Coordinates of C-alpha atoms and ligand atoms in Angstrom, one line a residue:
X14 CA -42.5 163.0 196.0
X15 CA -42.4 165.7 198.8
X16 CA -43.8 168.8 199.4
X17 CA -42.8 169.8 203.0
X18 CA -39.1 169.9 204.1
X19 CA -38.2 169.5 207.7
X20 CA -35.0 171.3 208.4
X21 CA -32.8 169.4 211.3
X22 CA -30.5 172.4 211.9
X23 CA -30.7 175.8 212.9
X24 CA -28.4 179.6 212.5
X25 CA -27.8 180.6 208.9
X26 CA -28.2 177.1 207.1
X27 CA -31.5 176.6 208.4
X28 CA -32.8 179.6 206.9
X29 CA -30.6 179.2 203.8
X30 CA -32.3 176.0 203.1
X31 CA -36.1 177.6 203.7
X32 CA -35.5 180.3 200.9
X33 CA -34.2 177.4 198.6
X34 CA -37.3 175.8 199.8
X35 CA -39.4 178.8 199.6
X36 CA -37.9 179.4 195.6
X37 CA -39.0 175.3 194.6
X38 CA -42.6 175.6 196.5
X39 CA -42.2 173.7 198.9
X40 CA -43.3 174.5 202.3
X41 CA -40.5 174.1 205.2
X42 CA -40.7 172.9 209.0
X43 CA -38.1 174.2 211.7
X44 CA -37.1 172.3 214.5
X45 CA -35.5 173.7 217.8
X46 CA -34.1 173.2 220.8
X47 CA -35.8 175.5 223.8
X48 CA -32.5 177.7 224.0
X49 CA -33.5 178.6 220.3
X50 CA -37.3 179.8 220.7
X51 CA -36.0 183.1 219.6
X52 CA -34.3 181.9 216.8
X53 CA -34.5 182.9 212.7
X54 CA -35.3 179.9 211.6
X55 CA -38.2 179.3 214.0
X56 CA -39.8 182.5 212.5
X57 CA -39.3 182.3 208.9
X58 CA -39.9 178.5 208.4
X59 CA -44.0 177.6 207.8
X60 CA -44.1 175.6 210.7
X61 CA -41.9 174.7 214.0
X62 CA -41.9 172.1 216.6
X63 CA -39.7 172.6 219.6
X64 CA -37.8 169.1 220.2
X65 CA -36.2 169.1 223.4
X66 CA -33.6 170.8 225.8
X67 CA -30.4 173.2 224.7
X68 CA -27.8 170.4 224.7
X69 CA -27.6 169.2 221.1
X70 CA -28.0 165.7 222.6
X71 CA -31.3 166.2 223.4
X72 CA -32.4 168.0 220.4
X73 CA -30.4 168.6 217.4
X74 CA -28.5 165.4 217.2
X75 CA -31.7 163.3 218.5
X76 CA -33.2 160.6 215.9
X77 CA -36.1 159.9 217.3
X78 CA -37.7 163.7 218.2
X79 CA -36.5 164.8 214.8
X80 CA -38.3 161.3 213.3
X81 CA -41.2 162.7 215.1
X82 CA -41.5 166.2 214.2
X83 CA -41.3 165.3 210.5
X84 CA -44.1 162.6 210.9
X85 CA -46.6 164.8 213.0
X86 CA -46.2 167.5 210.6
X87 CA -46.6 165.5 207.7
X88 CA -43.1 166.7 206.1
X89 CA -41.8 164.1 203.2
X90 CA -37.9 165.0 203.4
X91 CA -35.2 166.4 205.8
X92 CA -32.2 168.4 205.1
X93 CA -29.6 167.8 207.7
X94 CA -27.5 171.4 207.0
X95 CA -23.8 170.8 207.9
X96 CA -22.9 169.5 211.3
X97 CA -25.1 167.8 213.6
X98 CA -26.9 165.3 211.8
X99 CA -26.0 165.8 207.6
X100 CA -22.9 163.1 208.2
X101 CA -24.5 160.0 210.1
X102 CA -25.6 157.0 208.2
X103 CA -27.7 155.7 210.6
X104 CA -29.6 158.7 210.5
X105 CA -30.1 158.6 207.0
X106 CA -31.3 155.0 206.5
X107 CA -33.7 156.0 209.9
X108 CA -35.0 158.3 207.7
X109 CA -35.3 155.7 204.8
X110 CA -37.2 153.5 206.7
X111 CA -39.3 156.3 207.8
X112 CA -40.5 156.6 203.8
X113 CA -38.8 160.0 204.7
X114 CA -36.7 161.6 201.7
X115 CA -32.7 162.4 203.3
X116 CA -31.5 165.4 201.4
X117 CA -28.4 163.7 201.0
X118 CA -26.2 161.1 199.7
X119 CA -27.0 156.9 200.5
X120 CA -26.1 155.8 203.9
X121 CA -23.1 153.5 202.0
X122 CA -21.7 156.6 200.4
X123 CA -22.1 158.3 204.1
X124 CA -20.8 155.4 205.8
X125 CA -17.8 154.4 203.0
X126 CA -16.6 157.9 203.5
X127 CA -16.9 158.2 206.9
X128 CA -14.4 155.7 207.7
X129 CA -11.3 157.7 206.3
X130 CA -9.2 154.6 205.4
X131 CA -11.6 152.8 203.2
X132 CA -12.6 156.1 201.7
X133 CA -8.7 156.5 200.4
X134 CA -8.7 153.1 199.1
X135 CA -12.3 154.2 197.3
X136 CA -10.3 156.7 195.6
X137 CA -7.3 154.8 194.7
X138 CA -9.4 152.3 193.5
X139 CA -11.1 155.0 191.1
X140 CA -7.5 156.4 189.9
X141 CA -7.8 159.9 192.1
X142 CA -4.1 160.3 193.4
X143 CA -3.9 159.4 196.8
X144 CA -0.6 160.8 199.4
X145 CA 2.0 157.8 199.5
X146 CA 0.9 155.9 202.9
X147 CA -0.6 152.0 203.9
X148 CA -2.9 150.6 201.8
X149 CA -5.8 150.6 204.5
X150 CA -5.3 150.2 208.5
X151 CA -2.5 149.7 209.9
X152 CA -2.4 146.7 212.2
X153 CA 0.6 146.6 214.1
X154 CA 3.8 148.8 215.0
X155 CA 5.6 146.7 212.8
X156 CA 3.3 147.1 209.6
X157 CA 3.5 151.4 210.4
X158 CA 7.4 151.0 210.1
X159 CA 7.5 149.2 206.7
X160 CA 5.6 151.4 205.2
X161 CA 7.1 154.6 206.6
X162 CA 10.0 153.0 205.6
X163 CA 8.7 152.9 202.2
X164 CA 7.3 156.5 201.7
X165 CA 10.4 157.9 203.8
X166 CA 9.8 160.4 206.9
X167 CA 8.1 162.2 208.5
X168 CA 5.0 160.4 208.0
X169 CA 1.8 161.1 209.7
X170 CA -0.6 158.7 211.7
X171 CA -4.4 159.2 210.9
X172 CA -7.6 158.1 213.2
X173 CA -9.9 156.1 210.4
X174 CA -12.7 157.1 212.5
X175 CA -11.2 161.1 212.6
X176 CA -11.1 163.4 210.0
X177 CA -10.7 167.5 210.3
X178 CA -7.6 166.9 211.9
X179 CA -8.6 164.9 214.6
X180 CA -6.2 162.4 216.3
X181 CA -3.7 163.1 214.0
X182 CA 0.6 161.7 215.0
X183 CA 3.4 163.1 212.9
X184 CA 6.9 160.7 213.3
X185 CA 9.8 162.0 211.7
X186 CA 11.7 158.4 213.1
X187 CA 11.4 154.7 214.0
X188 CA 11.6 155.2 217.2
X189 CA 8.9 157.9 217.1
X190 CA 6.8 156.1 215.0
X191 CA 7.0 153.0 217.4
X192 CA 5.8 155.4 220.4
X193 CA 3.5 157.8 218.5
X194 CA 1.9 154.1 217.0
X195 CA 0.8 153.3 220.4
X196 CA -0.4 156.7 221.9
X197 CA -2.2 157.5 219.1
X198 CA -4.2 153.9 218.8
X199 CA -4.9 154.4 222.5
X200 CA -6.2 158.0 222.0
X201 CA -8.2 157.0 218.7
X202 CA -9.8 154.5 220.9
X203 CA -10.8 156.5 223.5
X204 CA -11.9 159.3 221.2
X205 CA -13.5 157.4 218.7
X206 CA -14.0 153.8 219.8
X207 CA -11.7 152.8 217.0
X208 CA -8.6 152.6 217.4
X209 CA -7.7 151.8 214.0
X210 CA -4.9 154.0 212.3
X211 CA -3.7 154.9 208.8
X212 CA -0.2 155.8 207.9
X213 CA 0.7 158.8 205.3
X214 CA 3.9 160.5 204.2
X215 CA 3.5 164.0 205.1
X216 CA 3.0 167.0 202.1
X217 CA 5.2 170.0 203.4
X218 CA 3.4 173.1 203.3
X219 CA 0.5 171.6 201.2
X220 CA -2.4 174.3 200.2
X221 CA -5.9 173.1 201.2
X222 CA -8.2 173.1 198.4
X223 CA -11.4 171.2 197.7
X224 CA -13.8 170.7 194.9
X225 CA -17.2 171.1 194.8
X226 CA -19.4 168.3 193.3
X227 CA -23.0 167.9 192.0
X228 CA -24.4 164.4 191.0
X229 CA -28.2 163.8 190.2
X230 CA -29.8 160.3 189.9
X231 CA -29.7 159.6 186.5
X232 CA -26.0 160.0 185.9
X233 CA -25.0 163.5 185.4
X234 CA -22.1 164.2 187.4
X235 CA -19.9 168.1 187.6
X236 CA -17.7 169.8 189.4
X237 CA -17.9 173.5 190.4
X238 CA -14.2 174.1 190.5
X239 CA -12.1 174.9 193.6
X240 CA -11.8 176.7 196.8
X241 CA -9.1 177.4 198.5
X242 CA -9.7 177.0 202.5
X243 CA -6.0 177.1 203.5
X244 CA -6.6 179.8 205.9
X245 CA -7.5 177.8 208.8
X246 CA -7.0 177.9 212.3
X247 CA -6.7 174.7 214.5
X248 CA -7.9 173.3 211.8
X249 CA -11.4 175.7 211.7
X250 CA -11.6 177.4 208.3
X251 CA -11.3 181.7 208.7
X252 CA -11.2 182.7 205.1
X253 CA -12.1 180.8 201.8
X254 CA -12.2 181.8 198.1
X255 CA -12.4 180.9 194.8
X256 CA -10.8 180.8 192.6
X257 CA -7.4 179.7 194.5
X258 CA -4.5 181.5 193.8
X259 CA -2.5 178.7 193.0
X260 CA -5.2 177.3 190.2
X261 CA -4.7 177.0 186.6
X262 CA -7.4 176.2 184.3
X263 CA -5.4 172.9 183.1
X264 CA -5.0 171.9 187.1
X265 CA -8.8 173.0 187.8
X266 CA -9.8 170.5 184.8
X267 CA -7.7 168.1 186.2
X268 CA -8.8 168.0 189.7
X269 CA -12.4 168.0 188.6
X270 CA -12.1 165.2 186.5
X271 CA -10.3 162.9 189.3
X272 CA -13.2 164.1 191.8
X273 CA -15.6 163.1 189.8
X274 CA -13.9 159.7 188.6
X275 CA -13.9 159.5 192.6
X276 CA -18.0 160.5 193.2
X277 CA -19.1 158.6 189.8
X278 CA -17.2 155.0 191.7
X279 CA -19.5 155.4 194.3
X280 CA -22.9 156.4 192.8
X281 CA -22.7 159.4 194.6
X282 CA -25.8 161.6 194.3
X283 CA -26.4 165.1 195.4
X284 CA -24.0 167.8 196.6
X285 CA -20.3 166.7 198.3
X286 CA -16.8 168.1 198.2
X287 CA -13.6 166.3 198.2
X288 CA -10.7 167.9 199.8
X289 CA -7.0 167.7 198.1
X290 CA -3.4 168.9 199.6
X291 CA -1.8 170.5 196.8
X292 CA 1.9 170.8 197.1
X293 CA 4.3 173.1 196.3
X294 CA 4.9 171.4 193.0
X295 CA 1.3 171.4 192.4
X296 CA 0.8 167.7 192.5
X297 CA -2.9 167.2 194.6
X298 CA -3.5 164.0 196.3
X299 CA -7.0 163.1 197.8
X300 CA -7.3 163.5 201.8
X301 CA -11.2 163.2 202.6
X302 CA -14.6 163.2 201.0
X303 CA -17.3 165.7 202.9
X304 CA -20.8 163.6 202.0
X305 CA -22.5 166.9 202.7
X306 CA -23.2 170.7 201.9
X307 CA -20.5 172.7 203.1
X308 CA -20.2 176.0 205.6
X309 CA -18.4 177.9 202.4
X310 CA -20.7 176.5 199.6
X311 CA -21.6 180.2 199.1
X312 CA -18.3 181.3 197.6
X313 CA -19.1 178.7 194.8
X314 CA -22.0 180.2 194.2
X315 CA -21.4 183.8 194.0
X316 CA -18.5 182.9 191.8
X317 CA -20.6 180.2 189.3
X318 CA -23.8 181.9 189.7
X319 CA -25.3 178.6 190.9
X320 CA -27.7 177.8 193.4
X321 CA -26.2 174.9 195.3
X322 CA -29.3 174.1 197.6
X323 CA -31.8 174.2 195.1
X324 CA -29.8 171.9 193.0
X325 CA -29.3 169.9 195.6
X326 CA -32.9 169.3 196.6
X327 CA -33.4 168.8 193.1
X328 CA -31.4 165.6 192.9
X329 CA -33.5 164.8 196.1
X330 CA -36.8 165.2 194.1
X331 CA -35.0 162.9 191.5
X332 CA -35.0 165.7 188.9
X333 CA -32.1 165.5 186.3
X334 CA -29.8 168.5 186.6
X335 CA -28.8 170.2 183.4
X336 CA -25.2 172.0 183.1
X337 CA -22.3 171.5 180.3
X338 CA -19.4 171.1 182.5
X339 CA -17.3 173.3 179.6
X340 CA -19.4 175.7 180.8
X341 CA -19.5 175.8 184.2
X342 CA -16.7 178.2 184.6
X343 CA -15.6 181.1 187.4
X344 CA -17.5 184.6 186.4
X345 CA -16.4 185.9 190.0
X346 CA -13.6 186.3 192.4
X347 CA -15.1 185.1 195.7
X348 CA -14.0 185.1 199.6
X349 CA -16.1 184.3 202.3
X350 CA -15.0 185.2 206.1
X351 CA -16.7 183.5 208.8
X352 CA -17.7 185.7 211.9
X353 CA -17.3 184.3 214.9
X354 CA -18.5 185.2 218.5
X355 CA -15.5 185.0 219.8
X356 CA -12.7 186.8 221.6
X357 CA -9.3 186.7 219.6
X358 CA -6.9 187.8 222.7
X359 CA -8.5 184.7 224.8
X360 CA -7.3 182.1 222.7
X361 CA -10.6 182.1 220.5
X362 CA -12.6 182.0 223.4
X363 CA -16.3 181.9 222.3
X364 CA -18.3 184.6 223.9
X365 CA -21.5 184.0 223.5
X366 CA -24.0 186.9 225.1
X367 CA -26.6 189.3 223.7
X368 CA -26.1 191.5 220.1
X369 CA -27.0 194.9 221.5
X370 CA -26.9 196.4 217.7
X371 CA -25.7 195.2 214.7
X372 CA -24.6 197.0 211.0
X373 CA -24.0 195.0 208.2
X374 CA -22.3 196.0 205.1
X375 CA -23.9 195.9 202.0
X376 CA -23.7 197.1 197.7
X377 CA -23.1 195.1 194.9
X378 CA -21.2 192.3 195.2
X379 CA -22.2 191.5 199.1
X380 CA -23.7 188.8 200.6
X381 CA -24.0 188.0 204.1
X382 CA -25.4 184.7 205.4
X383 CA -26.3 185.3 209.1
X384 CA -29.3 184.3 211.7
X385 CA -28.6 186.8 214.0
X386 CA -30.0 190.4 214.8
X387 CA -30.0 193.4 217.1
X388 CA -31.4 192.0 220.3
X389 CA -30.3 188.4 219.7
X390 CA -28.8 186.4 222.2
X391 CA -26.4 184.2 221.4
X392 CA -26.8 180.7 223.1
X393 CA -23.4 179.0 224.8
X394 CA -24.6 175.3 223.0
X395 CA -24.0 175.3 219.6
X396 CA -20.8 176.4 217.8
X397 CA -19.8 180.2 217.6
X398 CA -20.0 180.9 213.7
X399 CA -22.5 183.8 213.8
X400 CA -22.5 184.9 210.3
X401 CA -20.3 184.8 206.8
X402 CA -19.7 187.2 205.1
X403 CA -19.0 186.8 201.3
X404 CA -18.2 189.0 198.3
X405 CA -17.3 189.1 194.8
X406 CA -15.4 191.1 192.1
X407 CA -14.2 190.5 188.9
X408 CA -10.9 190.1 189.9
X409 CA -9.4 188.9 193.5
X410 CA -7.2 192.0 193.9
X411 CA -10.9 193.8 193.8
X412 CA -12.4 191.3 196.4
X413 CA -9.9 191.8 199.1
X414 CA -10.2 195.5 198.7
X415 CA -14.0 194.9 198.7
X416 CA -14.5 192.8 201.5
X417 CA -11.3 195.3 203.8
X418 CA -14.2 197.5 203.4
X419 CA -17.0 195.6 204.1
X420 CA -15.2 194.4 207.2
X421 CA -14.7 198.3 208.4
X422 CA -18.3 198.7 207.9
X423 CA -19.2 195.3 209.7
X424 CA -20.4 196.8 213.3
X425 CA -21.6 194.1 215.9
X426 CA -21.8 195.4 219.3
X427 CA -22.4 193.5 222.7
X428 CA -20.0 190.8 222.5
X429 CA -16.7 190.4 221.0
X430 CA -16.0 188.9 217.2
X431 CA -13.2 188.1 214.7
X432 CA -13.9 190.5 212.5
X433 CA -10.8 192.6 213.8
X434 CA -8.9 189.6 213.2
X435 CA -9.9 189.2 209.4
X436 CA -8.7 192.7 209.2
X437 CA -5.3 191.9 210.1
X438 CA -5.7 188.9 207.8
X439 CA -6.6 190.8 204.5
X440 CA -4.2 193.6 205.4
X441 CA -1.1 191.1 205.6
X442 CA 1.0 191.0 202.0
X443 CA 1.2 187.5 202.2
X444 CA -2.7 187.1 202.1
X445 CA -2.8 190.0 199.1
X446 CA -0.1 188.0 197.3
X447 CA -2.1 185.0 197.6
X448 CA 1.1 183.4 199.0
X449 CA -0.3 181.4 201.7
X450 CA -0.8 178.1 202.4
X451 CA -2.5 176.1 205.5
X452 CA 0.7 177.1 208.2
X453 CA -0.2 180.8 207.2
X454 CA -2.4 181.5 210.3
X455 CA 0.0 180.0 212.6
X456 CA 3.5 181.5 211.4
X457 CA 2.0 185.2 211.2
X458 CA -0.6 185.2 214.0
X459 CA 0.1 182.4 216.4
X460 CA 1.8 184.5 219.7
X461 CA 4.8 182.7 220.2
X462 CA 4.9 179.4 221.9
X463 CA 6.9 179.3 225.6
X464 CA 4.4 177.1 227.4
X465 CA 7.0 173.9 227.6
X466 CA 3.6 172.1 228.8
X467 CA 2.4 172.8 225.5
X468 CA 5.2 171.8 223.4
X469 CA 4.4 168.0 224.8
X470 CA 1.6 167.4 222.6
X471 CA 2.1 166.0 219.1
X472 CA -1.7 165.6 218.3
X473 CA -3.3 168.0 215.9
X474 CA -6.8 169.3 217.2
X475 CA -8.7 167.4 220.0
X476 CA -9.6 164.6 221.0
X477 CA -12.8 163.3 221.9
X478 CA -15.2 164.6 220.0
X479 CA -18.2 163.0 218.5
X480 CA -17.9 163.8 215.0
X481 CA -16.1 166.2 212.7
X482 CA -18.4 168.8 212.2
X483 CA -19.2 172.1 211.0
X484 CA -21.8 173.6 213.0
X485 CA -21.7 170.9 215.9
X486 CA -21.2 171.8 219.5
X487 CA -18.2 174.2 220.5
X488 CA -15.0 172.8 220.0
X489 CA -11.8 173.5 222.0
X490 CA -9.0 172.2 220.0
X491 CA -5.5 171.6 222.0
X492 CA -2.7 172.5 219.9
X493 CA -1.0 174.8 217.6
X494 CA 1.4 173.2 215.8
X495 CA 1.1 173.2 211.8
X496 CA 2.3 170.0 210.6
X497 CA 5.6 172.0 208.9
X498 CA 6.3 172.8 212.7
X499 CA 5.7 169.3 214.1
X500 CA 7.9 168.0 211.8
X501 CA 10.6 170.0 213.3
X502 CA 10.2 168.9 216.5
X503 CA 10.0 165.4 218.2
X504 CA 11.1 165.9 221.2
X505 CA 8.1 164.8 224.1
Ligands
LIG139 C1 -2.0 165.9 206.2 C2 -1.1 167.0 206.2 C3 0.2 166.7 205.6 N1 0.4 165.5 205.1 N2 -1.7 164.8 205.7 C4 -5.4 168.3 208.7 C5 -6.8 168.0 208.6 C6 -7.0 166.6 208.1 N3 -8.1 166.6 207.3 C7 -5.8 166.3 207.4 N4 -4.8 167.3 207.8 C8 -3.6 167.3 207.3 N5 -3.2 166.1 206.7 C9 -0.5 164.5 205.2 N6 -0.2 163.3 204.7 C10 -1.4 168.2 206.7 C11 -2.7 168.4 207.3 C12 -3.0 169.7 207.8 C13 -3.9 170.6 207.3 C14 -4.7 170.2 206.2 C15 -5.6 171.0 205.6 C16 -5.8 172.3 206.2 C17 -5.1 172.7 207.3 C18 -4.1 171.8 207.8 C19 -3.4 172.2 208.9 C20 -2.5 171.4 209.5 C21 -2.3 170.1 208.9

C-alpha cells in the first residue's frame, strides 16, 4: 500500500488531487516543468522535483523523469490528472513494472478504449446501444459504401486512433463517401499513424451527455448520473451541468444501467465516464469511453455531494466503496464554466501573459477550481484553461442566475478571458430554456462564414495531434462546421 502520491500534472488538478491527498493522509509530490517554478502546485504539494524544460515533451508527458521523480522520492503511486499522461497505457503498465500504484484504470481498459473502434464493439458486445455504423474498421471504399448503404446517409467517417472530434469525414453520398474514404485514411495516417477508419450514421442535432462512473476492486460498480456538455466549441467543452435539461429520472436510470453493463464487461476499476449522443427522440447511443477523471468532474460533485478523487484513490488503495446506487441521486443544480486565457474576438486566441489582479466570486453555492493568482504568469506551453468556475442551486433556473452573477463579479485583469463570452452565453434564451444542443455555440456565436477557403474543409477539429486531451498542449482546431451544417454542404 502507498503513502506518498506523485502528481504528474500541474494547474488546478494538481492541486485538486493534493487536498484529496491531504484529506486521506497521504503525503503528495509535485512535479514541474522549469516554466512552472512559480506554480501552485509546486507550493502546496509536500515535496517537488523539477523534471525538465517548458515543452510538455520534455517534462509532463516524459516516462522516464516522471519514473524517476516518484522513485527518488520514495512515492508508491501516481495520479496522471486529465491530459498529458492519465490516457496512455504504456505509461500505466511502466508504472506497474515500476511496483508503482497508477491511479487509474488497467493498461487493457486504457488501451481497449483508446482504440475507438474496438471500444464500440466492447459496448455492443455488453448490450449499451451503439449509433448504426460498421461493425469494427472499415477496410476498403467498398466495405464504407455497403454499410452507409445500410444505415442510409449522411454517415460520418471516424479515426479509430481519434476521438474528441479528431479526424472526423461526414458524406452525405457515394460519391462523397468514395473521396472522403481516401482523404480521411490518408489524414488519419498522418495524424495518428493509423489510418484505420470506422463508419457511423450521423445523429442530427444530438445533445452531448455523459455519465459518470465509479468501480472499486471488489465489484461495486455506480453511476453518478449525467452531465450535459453540449455547449462546446470546436469541440472544447465551455459550459457543463447537471442535471441535463433533457433528463428524466426513467432515461437517467437507463443510461446508468447501460454504462455500467459497459464498465462492469471490462473490469473497469476506478473513476471513468462514457459519453452518449442523445437525440431528439431521446434515444442515446454510446460514442467514447474517457478511462480517466474528467475536467468537469466537479459539477458531479457539487450536485451528489461526492468526493470523486478521494473515491477514486480509494479504489487505488483497493478499499471497497460503499454507496446504494437508489440513493445516489441529484441534491443540486450544477454548471461549471471553464475560464480561459484567451481572446474571444481573435478566434480564441490564447493569450497567455501576467494576472496583474484577480477577484473571484464567492457565497454559498460557489466553488472555483483555479491555480492561478495575482502576480501569476501564465506560461504559453500548456493549454489555456485557467480556472472553473462552478455553482449550485436547488434548482437550474437559480444556478444560471447564480453563476450571471458570479461571472459579473469574476474580475481578472492583465490579459484577456472568456468570461465575457459566458455572459453572453447565460444571458441567451436558448441557454435559459435549456434548449440547446452541441450546434448551439456555432448557430448563435459563430461570426458568419465568407472565407470560401474555409468552406473546403470537411474535417472536424485538427489534425495532428498527439492525443485527445484535456489539459494537453494548446490546441488550434481548423474548422467550424457542426455536423448539422456539414451535412448541408458537400460541395469541396
Ligand atoms: C458524431 C456526431 C453525429 N453523429 N457521430 C464529435 C466529437 C467526437 N467525440 C464525436 N463527435 C460527434 N460524433 C455521429 N454518428 C456528432 C459529433 C459532434 C459532437 C459531439 C459531441 C459534442 C459536440 C459535437 C460537435 C460536433 C459534432
Amino acid at each position: 500500500m502507498f503513502n506518498k502520491v506523485l502528481i504528474a500534472n500541474r494547474g488546478e488538478i494538481a492541486l485538486r488531487v493534493i487536498r484529496a491527498c491531504r484529506e486521506l493522509g497521504l503525503k503528495t509530490v509535485a512535479v514541474y516543468s522549469e516554466a512552472d517554478r512559480d506554480a501552485l502546485h509546486v507550493r502546496f504539494a509536500d515535496e517537488d522535483v523539477c523534471i525538465g524544460k517548458a515543452p510538455a515533451n520534455e517534462s509532463y508527458l516524459d516516462f522516464k523523469r516522471i519514473i524517476a521523480a516518484a522513485e527518488v522520492t520514495n512515492a508508491g503511486a501516481i495520479h496522471p490528472g486529465y491530459g498529458f499522461l492519465a490516457e496512455n497505457a504504456d505509461f500505466a503498465e511502466v508504472c506497474e513494472s515500476c511496483d508503482l500504484t497508477f491511479i487509474g484504470p488497467t493498461p487493457d481498459s486504457i488501451r481497449r478504449m483508446g482504440d475507438k473502434a474496438v471500444a464500440k464493439e466492447t459496448m455492443r458486445a455488453a448490450g449499451v446501444p451503439c449509433i448504426p455504423g460498421s461493425e469494427g474498421v472499415v477496410r476498403t471504399f467498398d466495405d464504407a459504401a455497403e454499410v452507409a448503404e445500410q444505415v442510409g446517409y449522411p454517415v460520418i467517417l471516424k479515426a479509430v486512433a481519434g476521438g474528441g472530434g479528431k479526424g472526423m469525414r461526414i458524406c452525405r453520398d457515394k460519391a462523397e463517401l468514395e473521396r472522403g474514404f481516401h482523404i480521411a485514411s490518408t489524414e488519419a495516417g498522418n495524424a495518428f499513424s493509423n489510418p484505420d477508419l470506422y463508419l457511423e450514421k450521423v445523429i442530427v442535432n444530438p445533445h452531448h451527455v455523459e455519465i459518470q462512473l465509479l468501480c472499486d476492486t471488489h465489484g461495486n460498480r455506480y453511476h453518478f448520473g449525467e452531465r450535459d456538455c453540449s455547449i462546446q466549441r470546436r469541440h472544447q467543452k465551455l459550459i457543463e451541468e447537471t442535471p441535463s435539461p433533457l433528463m428524466t429520472p426513467d432515461l437517467r436510470q437507463r443510461m446508468g444501467e447501460a454504462a455500467i453493463r459497459g464498465a462492469a464487461n471490462v473490469n473497469y476499476r476506478g473513476v471513468g465516464t462514457i459519453e452518449f449522443l442523445v437525440d431528439t427522440d431521446l434515444n442515446f447511443y454510446f460514442m467514447e469511453m474517457n478511462t480517466r477523471i474528467q475536467v468537469e468532474h466537479p459539477i458531479t460533485e457539487e450536485a451528489y455531494e461526492v468526493d470523486l478523487i478521494k473515491d477514486q484513490i480509494k479504489v487505488a488503495m483497493g478499499e471497497k466503496i460503499y454507496y446504494e446506487q437508489d440513493k445516489i441521486v441529484p441534491r443540486w443544480a450544477a454548471i461549471e464554466c471553464r475560464i480561459n486565457a484567451e481572446d474571444v474576438a481573435k478566434d480564441f486566441r490564447p493569450t497567455p501573459g501576467t494576472i496583474t489582479a484577480i477577484h473571484t466570486p464567492g457565497g454559498p453555492g460557489v466553488r472555483i477550481d483555479k491555480a492561478v493568482y495575482a502576480g501569476y504568469t501564465i506560461p504559453p506551453y500548456y493549454d489555456s484553461m485557467i480556472a472553473k468556475l462552478i455553482v449550485r442551486a436547488r434548482t437550474r433556473a437559480d444556478a444560471i442566475v447564480k453563476m450571471r452573477h458570479c461571472l459579473d463579479e469574476f474580475v481578472i485583469e492583465g490579459i484577456p478571458t472568456t468570461i465575457g463570452f459566458h455572459k453572453k452565453v447565460f444571458d441567451h434564451p436558448d441557454f435559459a430554456s435549456g434548449n440547446y444542443d452541441t450546434g448551439f455555440l456555432e448557430r448563435n456565436f459563430q461570426k458568419p462564414k465568407g472565407d470560401p477557403a474555409e468552406k473546403k474543409s470537411v474535417t472536424l477539429g485538427r489534425n495532428g495531434e498527439p492525443k485527445p486531451g484535456e489539459g494537453d498542449a494548446v490546441t488550434t482546431p481548423t474548422t467550424t462546421e457542426t455536423v448539422t451544417e456539414m451535412a448541408d454542404k458537400q460541395d469541396q
